[in-house]
mmCIF file of C-alpha atoms and ligand atoms in Angstrom:
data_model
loop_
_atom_site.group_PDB
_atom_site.id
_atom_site.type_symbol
_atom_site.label_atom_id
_atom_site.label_comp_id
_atom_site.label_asym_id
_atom_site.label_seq_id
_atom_site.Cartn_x
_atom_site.Cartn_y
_atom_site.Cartn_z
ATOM 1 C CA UNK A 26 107.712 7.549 114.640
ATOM 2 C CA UNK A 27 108.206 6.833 110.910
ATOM 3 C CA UNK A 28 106.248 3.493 109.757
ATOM 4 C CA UNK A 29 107.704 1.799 106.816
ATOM 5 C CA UNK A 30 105.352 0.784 104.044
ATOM 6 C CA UNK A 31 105.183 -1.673 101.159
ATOM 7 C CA UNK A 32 102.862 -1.761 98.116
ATOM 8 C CA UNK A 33 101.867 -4.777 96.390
ATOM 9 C CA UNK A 34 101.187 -4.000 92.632
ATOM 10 C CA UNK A 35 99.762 -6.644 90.366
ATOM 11 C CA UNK A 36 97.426 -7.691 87.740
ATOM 12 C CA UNK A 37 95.251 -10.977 88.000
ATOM 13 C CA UNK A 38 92.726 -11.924 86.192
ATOM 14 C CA UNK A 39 91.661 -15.639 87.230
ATOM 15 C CA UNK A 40 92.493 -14.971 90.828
ATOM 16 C CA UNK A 41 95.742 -17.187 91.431
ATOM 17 C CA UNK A 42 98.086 -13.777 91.314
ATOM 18 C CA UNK A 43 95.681 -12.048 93.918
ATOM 19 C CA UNK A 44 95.977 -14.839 95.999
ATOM 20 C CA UNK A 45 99.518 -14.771 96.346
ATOM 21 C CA UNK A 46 99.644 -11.154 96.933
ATOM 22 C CA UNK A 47 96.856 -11.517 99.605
ATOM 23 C CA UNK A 48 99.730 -14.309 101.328
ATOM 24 C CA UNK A 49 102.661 -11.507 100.595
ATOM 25 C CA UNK A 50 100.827 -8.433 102.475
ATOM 26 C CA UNK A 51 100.282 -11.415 105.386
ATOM 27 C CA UNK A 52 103.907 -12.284 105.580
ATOM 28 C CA UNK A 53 105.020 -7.987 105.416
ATOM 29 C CA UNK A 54 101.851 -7.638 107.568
ATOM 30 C CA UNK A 55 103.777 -10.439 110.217
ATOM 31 C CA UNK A 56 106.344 -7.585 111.099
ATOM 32 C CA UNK A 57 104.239 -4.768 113.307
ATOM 33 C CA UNK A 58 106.082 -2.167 112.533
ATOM 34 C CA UNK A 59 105.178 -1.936 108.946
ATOM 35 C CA UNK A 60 101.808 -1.293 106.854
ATOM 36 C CA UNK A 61 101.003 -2.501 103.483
ATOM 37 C CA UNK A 62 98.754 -0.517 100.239
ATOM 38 C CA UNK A 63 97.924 -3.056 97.879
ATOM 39 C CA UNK A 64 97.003 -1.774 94.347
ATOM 40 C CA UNK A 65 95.597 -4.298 91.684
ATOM 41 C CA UNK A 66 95.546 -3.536 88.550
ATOM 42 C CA UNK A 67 92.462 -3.206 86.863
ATOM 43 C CA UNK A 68 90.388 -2.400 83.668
ATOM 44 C CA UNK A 69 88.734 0.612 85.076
ATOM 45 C CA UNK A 70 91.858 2.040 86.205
ATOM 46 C CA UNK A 71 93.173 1.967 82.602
ATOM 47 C CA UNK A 72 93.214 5.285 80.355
ATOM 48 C CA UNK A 73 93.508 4.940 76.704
ATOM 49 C CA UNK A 74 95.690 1.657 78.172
ATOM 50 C CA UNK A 75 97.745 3.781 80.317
ATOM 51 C CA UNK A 76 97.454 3.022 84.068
ATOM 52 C CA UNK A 77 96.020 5.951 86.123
ATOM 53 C CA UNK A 78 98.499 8.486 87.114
ATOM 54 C CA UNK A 79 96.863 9.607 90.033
ATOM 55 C CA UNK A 80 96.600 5.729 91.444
ATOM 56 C CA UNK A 81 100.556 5.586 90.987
ATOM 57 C CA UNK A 82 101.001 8.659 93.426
ATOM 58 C CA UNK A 83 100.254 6.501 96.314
ATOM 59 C CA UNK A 84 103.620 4.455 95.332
ATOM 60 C CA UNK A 85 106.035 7.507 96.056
ATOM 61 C CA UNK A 86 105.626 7.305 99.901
ATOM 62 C CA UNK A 87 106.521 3.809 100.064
ATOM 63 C CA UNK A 88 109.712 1.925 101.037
ATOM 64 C CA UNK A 89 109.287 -0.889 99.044
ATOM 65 C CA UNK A 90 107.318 -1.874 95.888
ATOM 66 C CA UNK A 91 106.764 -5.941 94.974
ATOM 67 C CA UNK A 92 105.463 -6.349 91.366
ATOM 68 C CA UNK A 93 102.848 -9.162 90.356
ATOM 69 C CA UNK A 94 101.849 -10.207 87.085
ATOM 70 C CA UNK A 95 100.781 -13.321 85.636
ATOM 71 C CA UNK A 96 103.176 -14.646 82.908
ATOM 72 C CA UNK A 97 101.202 -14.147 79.155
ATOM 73 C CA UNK A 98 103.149 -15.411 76.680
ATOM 74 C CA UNK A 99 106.097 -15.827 77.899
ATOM 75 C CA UNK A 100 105.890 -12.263 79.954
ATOM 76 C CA UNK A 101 103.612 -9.571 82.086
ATOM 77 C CA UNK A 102 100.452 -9.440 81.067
ATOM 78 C CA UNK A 103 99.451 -6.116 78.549
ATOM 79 C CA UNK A 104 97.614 -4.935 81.843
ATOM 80 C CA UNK A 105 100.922 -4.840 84.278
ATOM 81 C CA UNK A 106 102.690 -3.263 81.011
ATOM 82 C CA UNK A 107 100.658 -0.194 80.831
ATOM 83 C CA UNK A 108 101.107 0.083 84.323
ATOM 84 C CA UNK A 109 105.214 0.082 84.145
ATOM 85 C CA UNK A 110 104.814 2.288 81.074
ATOM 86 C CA UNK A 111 102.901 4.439 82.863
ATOM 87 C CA UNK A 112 105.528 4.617 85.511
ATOM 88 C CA UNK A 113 107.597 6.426 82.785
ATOM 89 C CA UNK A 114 106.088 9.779 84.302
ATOM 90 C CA UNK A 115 107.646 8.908 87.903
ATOM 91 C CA UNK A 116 111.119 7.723 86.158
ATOM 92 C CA UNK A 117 111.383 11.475 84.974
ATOM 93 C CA UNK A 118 111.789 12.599 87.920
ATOM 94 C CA UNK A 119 113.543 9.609 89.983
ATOM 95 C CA UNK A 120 110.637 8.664 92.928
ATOM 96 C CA UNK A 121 111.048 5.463 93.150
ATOM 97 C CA UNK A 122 114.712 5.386 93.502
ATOM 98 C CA UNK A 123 116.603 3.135 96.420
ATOM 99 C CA UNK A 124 113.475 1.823 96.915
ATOM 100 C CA UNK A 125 113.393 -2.043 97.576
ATOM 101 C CA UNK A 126 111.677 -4.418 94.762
ATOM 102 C CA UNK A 127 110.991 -7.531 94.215
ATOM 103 C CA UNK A 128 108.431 -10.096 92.435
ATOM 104 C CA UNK A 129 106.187 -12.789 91.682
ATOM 105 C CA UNK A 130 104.686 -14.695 88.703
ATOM 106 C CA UNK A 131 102.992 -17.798 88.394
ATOM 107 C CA UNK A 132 101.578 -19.665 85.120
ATOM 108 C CA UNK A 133 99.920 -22.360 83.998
ATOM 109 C CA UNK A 134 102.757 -24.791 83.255
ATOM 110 C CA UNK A 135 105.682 -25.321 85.138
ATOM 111 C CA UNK A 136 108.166 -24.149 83.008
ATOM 112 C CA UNK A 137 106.133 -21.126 81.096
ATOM 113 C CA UNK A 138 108.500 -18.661 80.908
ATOM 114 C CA UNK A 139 107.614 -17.159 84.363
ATOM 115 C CA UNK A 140 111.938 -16.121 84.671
ATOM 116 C CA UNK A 141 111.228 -14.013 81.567
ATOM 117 C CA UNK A 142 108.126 -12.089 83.443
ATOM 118 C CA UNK A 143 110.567 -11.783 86.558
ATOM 119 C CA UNK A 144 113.513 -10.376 84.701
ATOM 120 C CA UNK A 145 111.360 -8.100 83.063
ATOM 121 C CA UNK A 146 110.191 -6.769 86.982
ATOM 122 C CA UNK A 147 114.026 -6.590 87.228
ATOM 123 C CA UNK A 148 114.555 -4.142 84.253
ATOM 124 C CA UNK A 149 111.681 -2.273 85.282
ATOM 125 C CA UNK A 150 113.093 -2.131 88.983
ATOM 126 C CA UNK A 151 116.837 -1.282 87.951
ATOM 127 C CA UNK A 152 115.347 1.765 85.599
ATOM 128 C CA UNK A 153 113.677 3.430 88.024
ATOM 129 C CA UNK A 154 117.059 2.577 90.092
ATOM 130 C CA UNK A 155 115.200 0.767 92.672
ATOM 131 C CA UNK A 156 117.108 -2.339 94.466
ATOM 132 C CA UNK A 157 116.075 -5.541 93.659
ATOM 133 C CA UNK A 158 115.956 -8.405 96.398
ATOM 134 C CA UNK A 159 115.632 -12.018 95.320
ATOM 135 C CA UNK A 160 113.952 -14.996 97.032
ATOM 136 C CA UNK A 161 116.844 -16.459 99.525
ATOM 137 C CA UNK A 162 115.130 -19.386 100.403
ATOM 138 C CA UNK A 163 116.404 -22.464 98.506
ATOM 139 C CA UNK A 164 114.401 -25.328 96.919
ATOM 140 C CA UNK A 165 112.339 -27.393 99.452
ATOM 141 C CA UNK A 166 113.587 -25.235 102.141
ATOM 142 C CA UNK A 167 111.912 -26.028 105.558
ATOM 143 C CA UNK A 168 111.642 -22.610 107.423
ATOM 144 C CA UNK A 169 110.590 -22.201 111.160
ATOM 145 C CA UNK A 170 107.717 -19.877 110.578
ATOM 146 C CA UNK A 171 106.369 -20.283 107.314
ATOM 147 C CA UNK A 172 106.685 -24.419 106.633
ATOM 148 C CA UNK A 173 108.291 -25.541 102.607
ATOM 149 C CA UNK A 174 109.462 -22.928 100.689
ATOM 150 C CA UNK A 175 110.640 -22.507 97.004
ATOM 151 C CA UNK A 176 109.383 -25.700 95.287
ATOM 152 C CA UNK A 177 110.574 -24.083 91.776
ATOM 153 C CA UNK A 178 113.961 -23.170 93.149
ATOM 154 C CA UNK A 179 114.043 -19.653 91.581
ATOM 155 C CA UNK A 180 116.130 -17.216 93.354
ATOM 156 C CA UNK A 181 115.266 -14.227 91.383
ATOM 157 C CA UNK A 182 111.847 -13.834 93.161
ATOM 158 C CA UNK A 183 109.003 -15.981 93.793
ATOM 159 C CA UNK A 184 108.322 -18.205 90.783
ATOM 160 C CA UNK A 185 104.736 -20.234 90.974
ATOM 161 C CA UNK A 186 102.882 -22.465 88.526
ATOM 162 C CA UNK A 187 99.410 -23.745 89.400
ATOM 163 C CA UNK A 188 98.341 -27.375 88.915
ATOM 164 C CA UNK A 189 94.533 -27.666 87.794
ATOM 165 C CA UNK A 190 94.108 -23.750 88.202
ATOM 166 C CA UNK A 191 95.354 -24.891 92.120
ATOM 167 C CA UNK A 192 98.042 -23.405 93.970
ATOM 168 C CA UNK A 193 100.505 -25.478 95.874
ATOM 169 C CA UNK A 194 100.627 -24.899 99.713
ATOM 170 C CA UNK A 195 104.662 -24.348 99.194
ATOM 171 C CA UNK A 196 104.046 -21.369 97.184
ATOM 172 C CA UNK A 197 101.438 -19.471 99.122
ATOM 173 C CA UNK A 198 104.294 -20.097 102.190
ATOM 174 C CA UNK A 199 106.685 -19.229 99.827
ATOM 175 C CA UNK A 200 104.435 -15.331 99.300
ATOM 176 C CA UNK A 201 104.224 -14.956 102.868
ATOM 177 C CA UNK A 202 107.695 -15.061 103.357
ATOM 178 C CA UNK A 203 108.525 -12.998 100.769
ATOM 179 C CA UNK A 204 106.075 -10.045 102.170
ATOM 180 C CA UNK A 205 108.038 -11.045 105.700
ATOM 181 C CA UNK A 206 111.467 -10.606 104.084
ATOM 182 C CA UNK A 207 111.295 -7.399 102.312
ATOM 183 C CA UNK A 208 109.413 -6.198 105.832
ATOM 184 C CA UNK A 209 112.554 -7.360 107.324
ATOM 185 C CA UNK A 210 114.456 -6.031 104.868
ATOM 186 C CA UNK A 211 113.075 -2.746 105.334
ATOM 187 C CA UNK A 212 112.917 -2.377 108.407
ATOM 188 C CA UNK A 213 116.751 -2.967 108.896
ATOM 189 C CA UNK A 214 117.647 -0.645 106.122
ATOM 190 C CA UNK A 215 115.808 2.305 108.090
ATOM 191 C CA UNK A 216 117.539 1.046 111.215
ATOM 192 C CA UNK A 217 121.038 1.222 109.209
ATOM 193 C CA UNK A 218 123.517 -0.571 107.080
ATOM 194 C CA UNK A 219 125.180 -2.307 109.924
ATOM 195 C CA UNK A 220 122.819 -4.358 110.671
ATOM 196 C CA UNK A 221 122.007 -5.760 106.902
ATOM 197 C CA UNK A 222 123.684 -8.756 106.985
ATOM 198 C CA UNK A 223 122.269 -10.570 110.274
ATOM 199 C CA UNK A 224 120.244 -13.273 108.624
HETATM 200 C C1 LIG B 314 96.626 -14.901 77.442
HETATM 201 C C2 LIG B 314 97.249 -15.917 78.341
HETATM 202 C C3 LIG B 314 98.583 -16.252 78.151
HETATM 203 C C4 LIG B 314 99.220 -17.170 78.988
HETATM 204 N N1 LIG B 314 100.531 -17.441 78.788
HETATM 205 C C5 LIG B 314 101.189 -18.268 79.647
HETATM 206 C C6 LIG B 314 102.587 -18.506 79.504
HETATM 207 O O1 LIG B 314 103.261 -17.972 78.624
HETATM 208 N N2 LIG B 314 103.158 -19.352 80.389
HETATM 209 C C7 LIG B 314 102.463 -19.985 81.393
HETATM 210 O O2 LIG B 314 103.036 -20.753 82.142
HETATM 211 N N3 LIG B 314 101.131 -19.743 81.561
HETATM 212 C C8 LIG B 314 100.486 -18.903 80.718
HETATM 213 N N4 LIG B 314 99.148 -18.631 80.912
HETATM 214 C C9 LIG B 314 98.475 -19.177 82.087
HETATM 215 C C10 LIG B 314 98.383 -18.130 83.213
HETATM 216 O O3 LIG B 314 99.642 -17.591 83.525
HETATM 217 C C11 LIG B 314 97.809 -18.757 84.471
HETATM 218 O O4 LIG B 314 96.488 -19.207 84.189
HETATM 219 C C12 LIG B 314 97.797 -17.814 85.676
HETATM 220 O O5 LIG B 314 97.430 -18.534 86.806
HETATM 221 C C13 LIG B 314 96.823 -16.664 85.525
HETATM 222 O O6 LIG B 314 96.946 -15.826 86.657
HETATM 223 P P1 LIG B 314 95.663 -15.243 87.415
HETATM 224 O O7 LIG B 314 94.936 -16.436 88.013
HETATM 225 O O8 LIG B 314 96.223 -14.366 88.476
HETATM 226 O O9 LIG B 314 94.856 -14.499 86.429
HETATM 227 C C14 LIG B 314 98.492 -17.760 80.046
HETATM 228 C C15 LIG B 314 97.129 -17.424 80.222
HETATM 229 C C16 LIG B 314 96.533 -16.521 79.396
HETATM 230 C C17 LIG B 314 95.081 -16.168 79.634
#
């Protein structure tokens, strides 16, 4: 039987960004019928500041890619750019394409530009034609399984900001459900279109 699969991709430097995407491949990791290949970005994986091409291989098998970057100046940091211009290669020849995508920043402050970071995931996303799911859970939201959600609101993916280099319970929920809901997500798409809208 086919098993789905979802890579986490991100960058993180002071740790906050690896811990959400440790709480993301938890939540996809919640649905048993799907595995997970995370792939953080790192310094030795950078050549002449292009991200490996041989590391970005392992993304063409999978259903669903979610980006992570910390938001630097008001965007990814120069480590997750080398690894979407990298990506170039794989836009040539359209692998990535109808795959699902979706994303997470956090930063420092609470208002740092971390939409600017997430609508840059979304350009990336929409070039290599991917489609792009957003966070449905709205602010505060209490969910069965997973507790608060959403405490910045953002409905273009999952939006964080740390308080004293801390994260906030909400938003490591908030990662695991976003792993669990693109799991869920893909996981009905291989099943069929009919059953996409069931909440
Ligand atoms: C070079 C640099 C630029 C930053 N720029 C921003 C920014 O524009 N907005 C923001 O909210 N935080 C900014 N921060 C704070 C980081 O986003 C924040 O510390 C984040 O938690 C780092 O992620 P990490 O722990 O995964 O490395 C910046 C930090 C650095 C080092």
């Amino acid at each position: 039987m086919h098993r789905a699969k979802i890579a986490v991709v991100y960058h993180s430097v002071t740790g906050l960004t690896h811990q959400l995407a440790k709480h993301i491949v938890m939540g996809a990791n919640s649905i048993a019928t799907v595995d997970t290949v995370t792939l953080q970005i790192k310094e030795e994986d950078l050549i002449e500041s292009r991200y490996s091409q041989k590391k970005l291989l392992a993304l063409n098998s999978v259903n669903a890619i979610i980006f992570g970057s910390p938001t630097y100046m008001g965007s990814v940091s120069a480590q997750f750019k080398s690894f979407a211009d990298a990506s170039s290669e794989i836009w040539q020849h359209k692998s990535w394409k109808n795959k699902l995508a979706t994303g997470f920043s956090i930063g420092g402050s609470m208002s740092g530009e971390q939409q600017v970071t997430m609508q840059y995931f979304q350009t990336l996303a929409l070039q290599h034609g991917m489609l792009w799911l957003g966070m449905d859970a709205h602010r505060n939201e209490q969910h069965p399984l997973f507790g608060q959600l959403n405490r910045s609101g953002a409905s273009s993916g999952l939006i964080a900001h740390s308080t004293n280099d801390q994260l906030h319970q909400t938003e490591l929920n908030s990662a695991r459900y976003l792993g669990y809901r693109v799991a869920v997500m893909v996981e009905r798409l291989s099943e069929g279109l009919t059953n996409i809208c069931n909440s």
